[in-house]
Amino acid sequence: MATRLIKSSAPGKIILFGEHAVVYERAAIAVPVTQVRATATVEPAPAGSGLTLVASDLDRSVRLAVAPEGDPLAVAARLALAHLSAPEPDGVLTINSTIPIASGMGSGAAVSTALVRGLAGFLGHALRPAEVSEIVFEVEKIHHGTPSGIDNTVVAYEQPVYFVRGRPVEQLAVGQPFTLLIADTGTPSPTGKIVAQVRWARQREPARYDALFDQIGDIADEARRAIESGDVDALGPLMDDNHELLIELGVSSPRLDDLVEAARFAGAMGAKLSGAGQGGNTIALVEDYLAEEVAEELRETGAVEVIRTNVR
Ligand code: MEV
């Protein structure tokens, strides 16, 4: 029986460029947000007691042996044990998270990542980011239907990534660090539902949607060049253009548009929604000396939370 206490964690994430189009094999860029994290703590339990999963923020606890089929923590734990070919250990695995839920910040992927790493560590295994990402992708599929795989990838690698579905992940070297403000509308962004809506819309108008996806993919490619060469000035207009295309895809909302406008009005270099949309977060690129002013404008426009992060 394992006797050590194990702790593991995983960051939140935001998509800088390319959400939705990435589901259709176009390029996208995502970065980890380390200010918010999911953590897993695993402690030994008496022999024969099996594994208990505790979601402490939700005040919920379930024994793996009797957990319902679709329970998100149980799904991640079962997949991890199957990957390791390990029997269920005796332990208590507790999850805590400071990542806002259903806000486009990868809370589900981060919780699964922390859980998978924690459980593996408890059993004496150190999994590579690619292995963790693969397991978490399976969990994401159960909860979100047809995810592209970008969320599990950026969270498991904890590095800025350039991602094209079906291709090996590429880690991005950031030429010049830059600052983003992440502003939460406070309205949920149910990823699976919105991805399904985009799929139906594309079925009705394939040529129009594929052209929009192409344009978004081109923006992500241009953004990659700008990020790697340290051309931060080029990123703002690319974010603005990406937001316009997301409006055309039908995934923005008046609250998201208001926050994007407010950020630009207060001096941001560019802004867009981030993640699946309809709610969740916007991101704004700001020069450091203006960050507090832009954050204040975002709060006055109704953002329930503003997180400042430096991409490096
Ligand atoms: C969600 O964070 C990003 C989407 O592109 C869905 C996905 O890539 O799986 C909307």
PDB file of C-alpha atoms and ligand atoms in Angstrom:
ATOM      1  CA  MET A   1       0.000   0.000   0.000  1.00  0.00           C
ATOM      2  CA  ALA A   2       1.217   3.507  -0.792  1.00  0.00           C
ATOM      3  CA  THR A   3       1.979   5.412   2.390  1.00  0.00           C
ATOM      4  CA  ARG A   4       2.993   8.828   1.091  1.00  0.00           C
ATOM      5  CA  LEU A   5       0.842  11.905   0.711  1.00  0.00           C
ATOM      6  CA  ILE A   6       0.955  13.050  -2.909  1.00  0.00           C
ATOM      7  CA  LYS A   7       0.123  16.502  -4.249  1.00  0.00           C
ATOM      8  CA  SER A   8      -0.192  17.501  -7.890  1.00  0.00           C
ATOM      9  CA  SER A   9      -1.641  20.418  -9.768  1.00  0.00           C
ATOM     10  CA  ALA A  10      -2.512  21.814 -13.192  1.00  0.00           C
ATOM     11  CA  PRO A  11      -3.071  25.369 -14.465  1.00  0.00           C
ATOM     12  CA  GLY A  12      -6.030  27.017 -16.155  1.00  0.00           C
ATOM     13  CA  LYS A  13      -5.730  28.012 -19.806  1.00  0.00           C
ATOM     14  CA  ILE A  14      -6.960  30.488 -22.353  1.00  0.00           C
ATOM     15  CA  ILE A  15      -7.150  30.248 -26.106  1.00  0.00           C
ATOM     16  CA  LEU A  16      -5.372  33.209 -27.714  1.00  0.00           C
ATOM     17  CA  PHE A  17      -6.387  32.466 -31.297  1.00  0.00           C
ATOM     18  CA  GLY A  18      -8.351  29.871 -33.224  1.00  0.00           C
ATOM     19  CA  GLU A  19     -11.155  28.542 -30.991  1.00  0.00           C
ATOM     20  CA  HIS A  20     -13.876  26.613 -32.862  1.00  0.00           C
ATOM     21  CA  ALA A  21     -11.884  26.589 -36.129  1.00  0.00           C
ATOM     22  CA  VAL A  22      -9.452  24.276 -34.279  1.00  0.00           C
ATOM     23  CA  VAL A  23     -12.197  21.637 -34.090  1.00  0.00           C
ATOM     24  CA  TYR A  24     -12.039  21.624 -37.945  1.00  0.00           C
ATOM     25  CA  GLU A  25      -8.257  21.076 -38.186  1.00  0.00           C
ATOM     26  CA  ARG A  26      -7.275  24.755 -38.409  1.00  0.00           C
ATOM     27  CA  ALA A  27      -4.404  26.108 -36.294  1.00  0.00           C
ATOM     28  CA  ALA A  28      -4.914  27.562 -32.824  1.00  0.00           C
ATOM     29  CA  ILE A  29      -2.767  28.993 -30.040  1.00  0.00           C
ATOM     30  CA  ALA A  30      -3.368  28.515 -26.310  1.00  0.00           C
ATOM     31  CA  VAL A  31      -1.419  29.453 -23.189  1.00  0.00           C
ATOM     32  CA  PRO A  32      -1.531  28.241 -19.581  1.00  0.00           C
ATOM     33  CA  VAL A  33      -2.800  30.608 -16.889  1.00  0.00           C
ATOM     34  CA  THR A  34      -0.848  29.756 -13.778  1.00  0.00           C
ATOM     35  CA  GLN A  35      -2.624  32.218 -11.446  1.00  0.00           C
ATOM     36  CA  VAL A  36      -5.505  29.775 -11.199  1.00  0.00           C
ATOM     37  CA  ARG A  37      -4.981  26.043 -10.591  1.00  0.00           C
ATOM     38  CA  ALA A  38      -6.634  22.739  -9.848  1.00  0.00           C
ATOM     39  CA  THR A  39      -4.886  20.642  -7.201  1.00  0.00           C
ATOM     40  CA  ALA A  40      -5.194  16.992  -6.205  1.00  0.00           C
ATOM     41  CA  THR A  41      -4.069  15.604  -2.857  1.00  0.00           C
ATOM     42  CA  VAL A  42      -3.946  11.836  -2.389  1.00  0.00           C
ATOM     43  CA  GLU A  43      -3.641  10.281   1.075  1.00  0.00           C
ATOM     44  CA  PRO A  44      -3.425   6.635   2.036  1.00  0.00           C
ATOM     45  CA  ALA A  45      -6.552   4.968   3.465  1.00  0.00           C
ATOM     46  CA  PRO A  46      -6.964   1.710   5.434  1.00  0.00           C
ATOM     47  CA  ALA A  47      -6.532  -1.518   3.463  1.00  0.00           C
ATOM     48  CA  GLY A  48      -9.697  -2.592   1.702  1.00  0.00           C
ATOM     49  CA  SER A  49     -11.352   0.826   1.721  1.00  0.00           C
ATOM     50  CA  GLY A  50     -10.730   1.480  -1.982  1.00  0.00           C
ATOM     51  CA  LEU A  51     -10.403   4.919  -3.572  1.00  0.00           C
ATOM     52  CA  THR A  52     -12.626   7.792  -2.461  1.00  0.00           C
ATOM     53  CA  LEU A  53     -12.856  10.885  -4.670  1.00  0.00           C
ATOM     54  CA  VAL A  54     -13.631  14.168  -2.941  1.00  0.00           C
ATOM     55  CA  ALA A  55     -14.567  17.356  -4.820  1.00  0.00           C
ATOM     56  CA  SER A  56     -14.057  19.654  -1.895  1.00  0.00           C
ATOM     57  CA  ASP A  57     -15.344  22.885  -3.575  1.00  0.00           C
ATOM     58  CA  LEU A  58     -18.569  21.099  -4.524  1.00  0.00           C
ATOM     59  CA  ASP A  59     -18.865  19.366  -1.163  1.00  0.00           C
ATOM     60  CA  ARG A  60     -19.149  16.033  -2.919  1.00  0.00           C
ATOM     61  CA  SER A  61     -17.525  12.687  -2.163  1.00  0.00           C
ATOM     62  CA  VAL A  62     -17.908   9.356  -3.939  1.00  0.00           C
ATOM     63  CA  ARG A  63     -16.288   5.916  -3.685  1.00  0.00           C
ATOM     64  CA  LEU A  64     -14.860   4.874  -7.031  1.00  0.00           C
ATOM     65  CA  ALA A  65     -16.348   1.372  -6.795  1.00  0.00           C
ATOM     66  CA  VAL A  66     -19.913   2.727  -6.678  1.00  0.00           C
ATOM     67  CA  ALA A  67     -19.501   6.010  -8.620  1.00  0.00           C
ATOM     68  CA  PRO A  68     -22.026   6.518 -11.409  1.00  0.00           C
ATOM     69  CA  GLU A  69     -20.782   5.764 -14.932  1.00  0.00           C
ATOM     70  CA  GLY A  70     -20.490   9.393 -16.057  1.00  0.00           C
ATOM     71  CA  ASP A  71     -19.117  10.915 -12.835  1.00  0.00           C
ATOM     72  CA  PRO A  72     -16.319  13.171 -14.170  1.00  0.00           C
ATOM     73  CA  LEU A  73     -13.789  12.398 -11.423  1.00  0.00           C
ATOM     74  CA  ALA A  74     -14.511   8.668 -11.562  1.00  0.00           C
ATOM     75  CA  VAL A  75     -14.118   8.635 -15.360  1.00  0.00           C
ATOM     76  CA  ALA A  76     -10.671  10.257 -15.054  1.00  0.00           C
ATOM     77  CA  ALA A  77      -9.633   7.902 -12.236  1.00  0.00           C
ATOM     78  CA  ARG A  78     -10.768   4.767 -14.099  1.00  0.00           C
ATOM     79  CA  LEU A  79      -8.971   5.842 -17.289  1.00  0.00           C
ATOM     80  CA  ALA A  80      -5.781   6.574 -15.341  1.00  0.00           C
ATOM     81  CA  LEU A  81      -5.872   3.174 -13.601  1.00  0.00           C
ATOM     82  CA  ALA A  82      -6.509   1.434 -16.931  1.00  0.00           C
ATOM     83  CA  HIS A  83      -3.576   3.303 -18.539  1.00  0.00           C
ATOM     84  CA  LEU A  84      -1.292   2.222 -15.686  1.00  0.00           C
ATOM     85  CA  SER A  85      -2.750  -1.318 -15.605  1.00  0.00           C
ATOM     86  CA  ALA A  86      -3.060  -0.762 -11.842  1.00  0.00           C
ATOM     87  CA  PRO A  87      -5.723  -2.039  -9.446  1.00  0.00           C
ATOM     88  CA  GLU A  88      -7.756   0.463  -7.459  1.00  0.00           C
ATOM     89  CA  PRO A  89      -5.603   1.663  -4.543  1.00  0.00           C
ATOM     90  CA  ASP A  90      -6.773   2.411  -0.988  1.00  0.00           C
ATOM     91  CA  GLY A  91      -6.730   6.189  -0.721  1.00  0.00           C
ATOM     92  CA  VAL A  92      -8.592   9.467  -0.549  1.00  0.00           C
ATOM     93  CA  LEU A  93      -8.080  11.810  -3.497  1.00  0.00           C
ATOM     94  CA  THR A  94      -9.232  15.373  -2.858  1.00  0.00           C
ATOM     95  CA  ILE A  95      -9.664  17.966  -5.617  1.00  0.00           C
ATOM     96  CA  ASN A  96      -9.617  21.729  -5.082  1.00  0.00           C
ATOM     97  CA  SER A  97      -9.728  24.314  -7.838  1.00  0.00           C
ATOM     98  CA  THR A  98      -9.528  28.090  -8.150  1.00  0.00           C
ATOM     99  CA  ILE A  99     -10.338  27.973 -11.891  1.00  0.00           C
ATOM    100  CA  PRO A 100     -13.760  29.442 -12.698  1.00  0.00           C
ATOM    101  CA  ILE A 101     -16.101  26.676 -13.963  1.00  0.00           C
ATOM    102  CA  ALA A 102     -17.601  26.790 -17.507  1.00  0.00           C
ATOM    103  CA  SER A 103     -15.783  30.018 -18.284  1.00  0.00           C
ATOM    104  CA  GLY A 104     -13.455  28.905 -21.086  1.00  0.00           C
ATOM    105  CA  MET A 105     -10.476  28.544 -18.739  1.00  0.00           C
ATOM    106  CA  GLY A 106     -10.121  24.790 -18.975  1.00  0.00           C
ATOM    107  CA  SER A 107     -11.369  23.981 -15.479  1.00  0.00           C
ATOM    108  CA  GLY A 108     -12.498  20.452 -16.437  1.00  0.00           C
ATOM    109  CA  ALA A 109      -9.225  19.621 -18.197  1.00  0.00           C
ATOM    110  CA  ALA A 110      -7.190  20.991 -15.266  1.00  0.00           C
ATOM    111  CA  VAL A 111      -9.154  18.996 -12.669  1.00  0.00           C
ATOM    112  CA  SER A 112      -8.689  15.802 -14.715  1.00  0.00           C
ATOM    113  CA  THR A 113      -4.980  16.533 -15.227  1.00  0.00           C
ATOM    114  CA  ALA A 114      -4.343  17.122 -11.522  1.00  0.00           C
ATOM    115  CA  LEU A 115      -6.300  13.962 -10.672  1.00  0.00           C
ATOM    116  CA  VAL A 116      -4.507  11.753 -13.215  1.00  0.00           C
ATOM    117  CA  ARG A 117      -1.058  13.025 -12.129  1.00  0.00           C
ATOM    118  CA  GLY A 118      -1.917  12.687  -8.452  1.00  0.00           C
ATOM    119  CA  LEU A 119      -3.210   9.145  -8.803  1.00  0.00           C
ATOM    120  CA  ALA A 120      -0.221   8.101 -10.915  1.00  0.00           C
ATOM    121  CA  GLY A 121       2.163   9.651  -8.361  1.00  0.00           C
ATOM    122  CA  PHE A 122       0.380   7.817  -5.520  1.00  0.00           C
ATOM    123  CA  LEU A 123       0.983   4.561  -7.390  1.00  0.00           C
ATOM    124  CA  GLY A 124       4.653   5.436  -7.947  1.00  0.00           C
ATOM    125  CA  HIS A 125       4.439   6.438 -11.610  1.00  0.00           C
ATOM    126  CA  ALA A 126       5.492   9.714 -13.242  1.00  0.00           C
ATOM    127  CA  LEU A 127       3.507  10.199 -16.439  1.00  0.00           C
ATOM    128  CA  ARG A 128       4.836  12.263 -19.365  1.00  0.00           C
ATOM    129  CA  PRO A 129       2.739  15.291 -20.439  1.00  0.00           C
ATOM    130  CA  ALA A 130       1.780  13.444 -23.654  1.00  0.00           C
ATOM    131  CA  GLU A 131       0.383  10.509 -21.643  1.00  0.00           C
ATOM    132  CA  VAL A 132      -1.553  12.775 -19.271  1.00  0.00           C
ATOM    133  CA  SER A 133      -2.894  14.753 -22.229  1.00  0.00           C
ATOM    134  CA  GLU A 134      -4.081  11.565 -23.953  1.00  0.00           C
ATOM    135  CA  ILE A 135      -5.961  10.333 -20.868  1.00  0.00           C
ATOM    136  CA  VAL A 136      -7.544  13.748 -20.231  1.00  0.00           C
ATOM    137  CA  PHE A 137      -8.592  13.941 -23.898  1.00  0.00           C
ATOM    138  CA  GLU A 138     -10.634  10.753 -23.351  1.00  0.00           C
ATOM    139  CA  VAL A 139     -12.331  12.394 -20.341  1.00  0.00           C
ATOM    140  CA  GLU A 140     -13.001  15.568 -22.371  1.00  0.00           C
ATOM    141  CA  LYS A 141     -14.633  13.466 -25.117  1.00  0.00           C
ATOM    142  CA  ILE A 142     -17.120  12.055 -22.621  1.00  0.00           C
ATOM    143  CA  HIS A 143     -18.072  15.520 -21.364  1.00  0.00           C
ATOM    144  CA  HIS A 144     -17.752  17.727 -24.455  1.00  0.00           C
ATOM    145  CA  GLY A 145     -18.574  15.411 -27.353  1.00  0.00           C
ATOM    146  CA  THR A 146     -16.061  16.399 -30.025  1.00  0.00           C
ATOM    147  CA  PRO A 147     -13.210  18.374 -28.456  1.00  0.00           C
ATOM    148  CA  SER A 148     -10.252  19.344 -30.632  1.00  0.00           C
ATOM    149  CA  GLY A 149      -7.755  18.313 -27.933  1.00  0.00           C
ATOM    150  CA  ILE A 150      -6.263  21.785 -27.430  1.00  0.00           C
ATOM    151  CA  ASP A 151      -7.473  22.182 -23.815  1.00  0.00           C
ATOM    152  CA  ASN A 152      -5.970  18.939 -22.505  1.00  0.00           C
ATOM    153  CA  THR A 153      -2.766  19.644 -24.451  1.00  0.00           C
ATOM    154  CA  VAL A 154      -2.042  23.148 -23.121  1.00  0.00           C
ATOM    155  CA  VAL A 155      -3.008  22.180 -19.572  1.00  0.00           C
ATOM    156  CA  ALA A 156      -0.937  18.970 -19.514  1.00  0.00           C
ATOM    157  CA  TYR A 157       2.145  20.589 -21.131  1.00  0.00           C
ATOM    158  CA  GLU A 158       1.773  23.837 -19.143  1.00  0.00           C
ATOM    159  CA  GLN A 159       3.453  25.695 -22.029  1.00  0.00           C
ATOM    160  CA  PRO A 160       2.198  28.030 -24.784  1.00  0.00           C
ATOM    161  CA  VAL A 161       1.216  25.722 -27.656  1.00  0.00           C
ATOM    162  CA  TYR A 162       0.565  25.957 -31.372  1.00  0.00           C
ATOM    163  CA  PHE A 163      -1.968  23.232 -32.015  1.00  0.00           C
ATOM    164  CA  VAL A 164      -3.399  21.600 -35.120  1.00  0.00           C
ATOM    165  CA  ARG A 165      -5.694  18.653 -34.499  1.00  0.00           C
ATOM    166  CA  GLY A 166      -4.103  15.365 -35.553  1.00  0.00           C
ATOM    167  CA  ARG A 167      -0.554  16.777 -35.665  1.00  0.00           C
ATOM    168  CA  PRO A 168       2.134  16.555 -32.974  1.00  0.00           C
ATOM    169  CA  VAL A 169       1.856  19.462 -30.551  1.00  0.00           C
ATOM    170  CA  GLU A 170       4.369  22.303 -31.020  1.00  0.00           C
ATOM    171  CA  GLN A 171       5.506  24.320 -28.016  1.00  0.00           C
ATOM    172  CA  LEU A 172       5.771  28.052 -28.728  1.00  0.00           C
ATOM    173  CA  ALA A 173       8.808  30.129 -27.786  1.00  0.00           C
ATOM    174  CA  VAL A 174       7.547  33.590 -26.810  1.00  0.00           C
ATOM    175  CA  GLY A 175       9.944  36.203 -28.290  1.00  0.00           C
ATOM    176  CA  GLN A 176       8.732  39.048 -26.074  1.00  0.00           C
ATOM    177  CA  PRO A 177       6.551  38.547 -22.976  1.00  0.00           C
ATOM    178  CA  PHE A 178       3.158  40.281 -23.064  1.00  0.00           C
ATOM    179  CA  THR A 179       0.317  41.004 -20.644  1.00  0.00           C
ATOM    180  CA  LEU A 180      -3.306  39.917 -20.943  1.00  0.00           C
ATOM    181  CA  LEU A 181      -6.378  40.774 -18.907  1.00  0.00           C
ATOM    182  CA  ILE A 182      -8.903  37.955 -18.690  1.00  0.00           C
ATOM    183  CA  ALA A 183     -12.373  39.335 -17.922  1.00  0.00           C
ATOM    184  CA  ASP A 184     -15.217  37.030 -16.897  1.00  0.00           C
ATOM    185  CA  THR A 185     -18.783  37.834 -18.037  1.00  0.00           C
ATOM    186  CA  GLY A 186     -20.110  35.678 -15.179  1.00  0.00           C
ATOM    187  CA  THR A 187     -22.334  33.879 -17.730  1.00  0.00           C
ATOM    188  CA  PRO A 188     -21.551  30.165 -18.245  1.00  0.00           C
ATOM    189  CA  SER A 189     -20.053  28.983 -21.523  1.00  0.00           C
ATOM    190  CA  PRO A 190     -21.186  25.364 -22.053  1.00  0.00           C
ATOM    191  CA  THR A 191     -18.487  24.175 -24.471  1.00  0.00           C
ATOM    192  CA  GLY A 192     -20.147  20.970 -25.714  1.00  0.00           C
ATOM    193  CA  LYS A 193     -23.429  22.714 -26.510  1.00  0.00           C
ATOM    194  CA  ILE A 194     -21.816  25.614 -28.364  1.00  0.00           C
ATOM    195  CA  VAL A 195     -19.497  23.341 -30.353  1.00  0.00           C
ATOM    196  CA  ALA A 196     -22.614  21.354 -31.383  1.00  0.00           C
ATOM    197  CA  GLN A 197     -24.406  24.562 -32.453  1.00  0.00           C
ATOM    198  CA  VAL A 198     -21.465  25.516 -34.662  1.00  0.00           C
ATOM    199  CA  ARG A 199     -21.514  22.014 -36.155  1.00  0.00           C
ATOM    200  CA  TRP A 200     -25.216  22.319 -37.095  1.00  0.00           C
ATOM    201  CA  ALA A 201     -24.675  25.799 -38.530  1.00  0.00           C
ATOM    202  CA  ARG A 202     -21.808  24.483 -40.656  1.00  0.00           C
ATOM    203  CA  GLN A 203     -23.999  21.637 -41.903  1.00  0.00           C
ATOM    204  CA  ARG A 204     -26.472  24.232 -43.166  1.00  0.00           C
ATOM    205  CA  GLU A 205     -23.836  26.521 -44.738  1.00  0.00           C
ATOM    206  CA  PRO A 206     -20.621  24.532 -45.223  1.00  0.00           C
ATOM    207  CA  ALA A 207     -18.910  26.905 -47.670  1.00  0.00           C
ATOM    208  CA  ARG A 208     -19.481  29.985 -45.513  1.00  0.00           C
ATOM    209  CA  TYR A 209     -18.313  28.277 -42.321  1.00  0.00           C
ATOM    210  CA  ASP A 210     -15.274  26.668 -43.915  1.00  0.00           C
ATOM    211  CA  ALA A 211     -14.230  30.074 -45.286  1.00  0.00           C
ATOM    212  CA  LEU A 212     -14.541  31.572 -41.785  1.00  0.00           C
ATOM    213  CA  PHE A 213     -12.493  28.698 -40.321  1.00  0.00           C
ATOM    214  CA  ASP A 214      -9.813  29.268 -43.003  1.00  0.00           C
ATOM    215  CA  GLN A 215      -9.566  32.947 -42.106  1.00  0.00           C
ATOM    216  CA  ILE A 216      -9.303  32.139 -38.394  1.00  0.00           C
ATOM    217  CA  GLY A 217      -6.583  29.541 -39.084  1.00  0.00           C
ATOM    218  CA  ASP A 218      -4.622  32.125 -41.125  1.00  0.00           C
ATOM    219  CA  ILE A 219      -4.847  34.569 -38.203  1.00  0.00           C
ATOM    220  CA  ALA A 220      -3.479  31.902 -35.829  1.00  0.00           C
ATOM    221  CA  ASP A 221      -0.558  31.308 -38.219  1.00  0.00           C
ATOM    222  CA  GLU A 222       0.198  35.031 -38.412  1.00  0.00           C
ATOM    223  CA  ALA A 223      -0.073  35.291 -34.643  1.00  0.00           C
ATOM    224  CA  ARG A 224       2.401  32.465 -34.234  1.00  0.00           C
ATOM    225  CA  ARG A 225       4.984  34.377 -36.289  1.00  0.00           C
ATOM    226  CA  ALA A 226       4.312  37.557 -34.284  1.00  0.00           C
ATOM    227  CA  ILE A 227       4.608  35.763 -30.916  1.00  0.00           C
ATOM    228  CA  GLU A 228       7.817  33.967 -31.847  1.00  0.00           C
ATOM    229  CA  SER A 229       9.472  37.073 -33.302  1.00  0.00           C
ATOM    230  CA  GLY A 230       8.398  39.266 -30.364  1.00  0.00           C
ATOM    231  CA  ASP A 231       6.196  41.525 -32.536  1.00  0.00           C
ATOM    232  CA  VAL A 232       3.624  42.223 -29.779  1.00  0.00           C
ATOM    233  CA  ASP A 233       2.171  45.231 -31.668  1.00  0.00           C
ATOM    234  CA  ALA A 234       0.925  42.894 -34.398  1.00  0.00           C
ATOM    235  CA  LEU A 235      -1.079  40.782 -31.950  1.00  0.00           C
ATOM    236  CA  GLY A 236      -3.753  43.359 -31.008  1.00  0.00           C
ATOM    237  CA  PRO A 237      -5.218  43.796 -34.515  1.00  0.00           C
ATOM    238  CA  LEU A 238      -5.116  40.024 -35.004  1.00  0.00           C
ATOM    239  CA  MET A 239      -7.173  39.571 -31.820  1.00  0.00           C
ATOM    240  CA  ASP A 240      -9.678  42.173 -33.060  1.00  0.00           C
ATOM    241  CA  ASP A 241      -9.980  40.401 -36.430  1.00  0.00           C
ATOM    242  CA  ASN A 242     -10.388  37.015 -34.728  1.00  0.00           C
ATOM    243  CA  HIS A 243     -13.195  38.414 -32.561  1.00  0.00           C
ATOM    244  CA  GLU A 244     -15.070  39.702 -35.643  1.00  0.00           C
ATOM    245  CA  LEU A 245     -14.881  36.236 -37.201  1.00  0.00           C
ATOM    246  CA  LEU A 246     -16.168  34.659 -33.961  1.00  0.00           C
ATOM    247  CA  ILE A 247     -19.142  37.047 -34.118  1.00  0.00           C
ATOM    248  CA  GLU A 248     -19.778  35.797 -37.652  1.00  0.00           C
ATOM    249  CA  LEU A 249     -19.624  32.200 -36.388  1.00  0.00           C
ATOM    250  CA  GLY A 250     -22.429  33.155 -34.001  1.00  0.00           C
ATOM    251  CA  VAL A 251     -20.578  32.429 -30.740  1.00  0.00           C
ATOM    252  CA  SER A 252     -20.281  35.918 -29.258  1.00  0.00           C
ATOM    253  CA  SER A 253     -22.886  37.637 -27.057  1.00  0.00           C
ATOM    254  CA  PRO A 254     -23.774  41.236 -26.144  1.00  0.00           C
ATOM    255  CA  ARG A 255     -21.920  40.902 -22.810  1.00  0.00           C
ATOM    256  CA  LEU A 256     -18.791  39.561 -24.502  1.00  0.00           C
ATOM    257  CA  ASP A 257     -18.945  42.325 -27.126  1.00  0.00           C
ATOM    258  CA  ASP A 258     -19.389  44.961 -24.400  1.00  0.00           C
ATOM    259  CA  LEU A 259     -16.287  43.775 -22.546  1.00  0.00           C
ATOM    260  CA  VAL A 260     -14.272  43.661 -25.784  1.00  0.00           C
ATOM    261  CA  GLU A 261     -15.389  47.223 -26.621  1.00  0.00           C
ATOM    262  CA  ALA A 262     -14.695  48.448 -23.084  1.00  0.00           C
ATOM    263  CA  ALA A 263     -11.142  47.065 -23.162  1.00  0.00           C
ATOM    264  CA  ARG A 264     -10.406  48.736 -26.502  1.00  0.00           C
ATOM    265  CA  PHE A 265     -11.985  52.011 -25.321  1.00  0.00           C
ATOM    266  CA  ALA A 266      -9.707  52.023 -22.254  1.00  0.00           C
ATOM    267  CA  GLY A 267      -6.609  51.572 -24.408  1.00  0.00           C
ATOM    268  CA  ALA A 268      -6.130  47.803 -24.903  1.00  0.00           C
ATOM    269  CA  MET A 269      -4.136  46.956 -28.048  1.00  0.00           C
ATOM    270  CA  GLY A 270      -6.745  44.366 -29.026  1.00  0.00           C
ATOM    271  CA  ALA A 271      -9.402  42.131 -27.484  1.00  0.00           C
ATOM    272  CA  LYS A 272     -11.544  39.098 -28.228  1.00  0.00           C
ATOM    273  CA  LEU A 273     -13.683  36.443 -26.610  1.00  0.00           C
ATOM    274  CA  SER A 274     -11.743  33.340 -25.550  1.00  0.00           C
ATOM    275  CA  GLY A 275     -12.973  29.738 -25.486  1.00  0.00           C
ATOM    276  CA  ALA A 276     -16.318  28.452 -26.688  1.00  0.00           C
ATOM    277  CA  GLY A 277     -18.095  31.809 -26.226  1.00  0.00           C
ATOM    278  CA  GLN A 278     -21.708  32.886 -25.617  1.00  0.00           C
ATOM    279  CA  GLY A 279     -20.462  33.562 -22.075  1.00  0.00           C
ATOM    280  CA  GLY A 280     -17.195  32.902 -20.290  1.00  0.00           C
ATOM    281  CA  ASN A 281     -14.218  35.177 -20.763  1.00  0.00           C
ATOM    282  CA  THR A 282     -12.766  37.877 -22.952  1.00  0.00           C
ATOM    283  CA  ILE A 283      -9.041  38.540 -23.206  1.00  0.00           C
ATOM    284  CA  ALA A 284      -7.410  41.925 -23.821  1.00  0.00           C
ATOM    285  CA  LEU A 285      -3.798  42.665 -24.731  1.00  0.00           C
ATOM    286  CA  VAL A 286      -2.518  45.596 -22.662  1.00  0.00           C
ATOM    287  CA  GLU A 287       0.636  47.560 -22.112  1.00  0.00           C
ATOM    288  CA  ASP A 288       1.641  47.198 -18.461  1.00  0.00           C
ATOM    289  CA  TYR A 289       1.236  50.872 -17.579  1.00  0.00           C
ATOM    290  CA  LEU A 290      -2.424  50.753 -18.724  1.00  0.00           C
ATOM    291  CA  ALA A 291      -3.341  47.387 -17.194  1.00  0.00           C
ATOM    292  CA  GLU A 292      -5.006  48.749 -14.042  1.00  0.00           C
ATOM    293  CA  GLU A 293      -7.014  51.352 -15.982  1.00  0.00           C
ATOM    294  CA  VAL A 294      -8.278  48.780 -18.487  1.00  0.00           C
ATOM    295  CA  ALA A 295      -9.087  46.324 -15.672  1.00  0.00           C
ATOM    296  CA  GLU A 296     -11.128  49.037 -13.912  1.00  0.00           C
ATOM    297  CA  GLU A 297     -13.068  49.781 -17.117  1.00  0.00           C
ATOM    298  CA  LEU A 298     -13.772  46.058 -17.528  1.00  0.00           C
ATOM    299  CA  ARG A 299     -15.101  45.831 -13.950  1.00  0.00           C
ATOM    300  CA  GLU A 300     -17.274  48.917 -14.469  1.00  0.00           C
ATOM    301  CA  THR A 301     -18.670  47.289 -17.620  1.00  0.00           C
ATOM    302  CA  GLY A 302     -19.732  44.262 -15.595  1.00  0.00           C
ATOM    303  CA  ALA A 303     -16.800  41.820 -15.506  1.00  0.00           C
ATOM    304  CA  VAL A 304     -17.250  39.695 -12.383  1.00  0.00           C
ATOM    305  CA  GLU A 305     -13.531  38.972 -12.226  1.00  0.00           C
ATOM    306  CA  VAL A 306     -10.440  40.276 -14.027  1.00  0.00           C
ATOM    307  CA  ILE A 307      -7.256  38.192 -13.968  1.00  0.00           C
ATOM    308  CA  ARG A 308      -3.938  39.654 -15.121  1.00  0.00           C
ATOM    309  CA  THR A 309      -1.475  37.219 -16.658  1.00  0.00           C
ATOM    310  CA  ASN A 310       1.894  37.535 -18.319  1.00  0.00           C
ATOM    311  CA  VAL A 311       2.570  35.275 -21.290  1.00  0.00           C
ATOM    312  CA  ARG A 312       6.218  34.195 -21.471  1.00  0.00           C
TER     313      ARG A 312
HETATM  314  C1  MEV B   1     -12.791  25.332 -26.029  1.00  0.00           C
HETATM  315  O1  MEV B   1     -11.848  25.731 -25.055  1.00  0.00           O
HETATM  316  C2  MEV B   1     -12.266  25.547 -27.415  1.00  0.00           C
HETATM  317  C3  MEV B   1     -13.158  25.109 -28.559  1.00  0.00           C
HETATM  318  O2  MEV B   1     -12.425  25.345 -29.753  1.00  0.00           O
HETATM  319  C4  MEV B   1     -13.528  23.639 -28.460  1.00  0.00           C
HETATM  320  C5  MEV B   1     -12.344  22.704 -28.683  1.00  0.00           C
HETATM  321  O3  MEV B   1     -11.315  23.117 -29.258  1.00  0.00           O
HETATM  322  O4  MEV B   1     -12.467  21.548 -28.304  1.00  0.00           O
HETATM  323  C6  MEV B   1     -14.441  25.922 -28.614  1.00  0.00           C
END
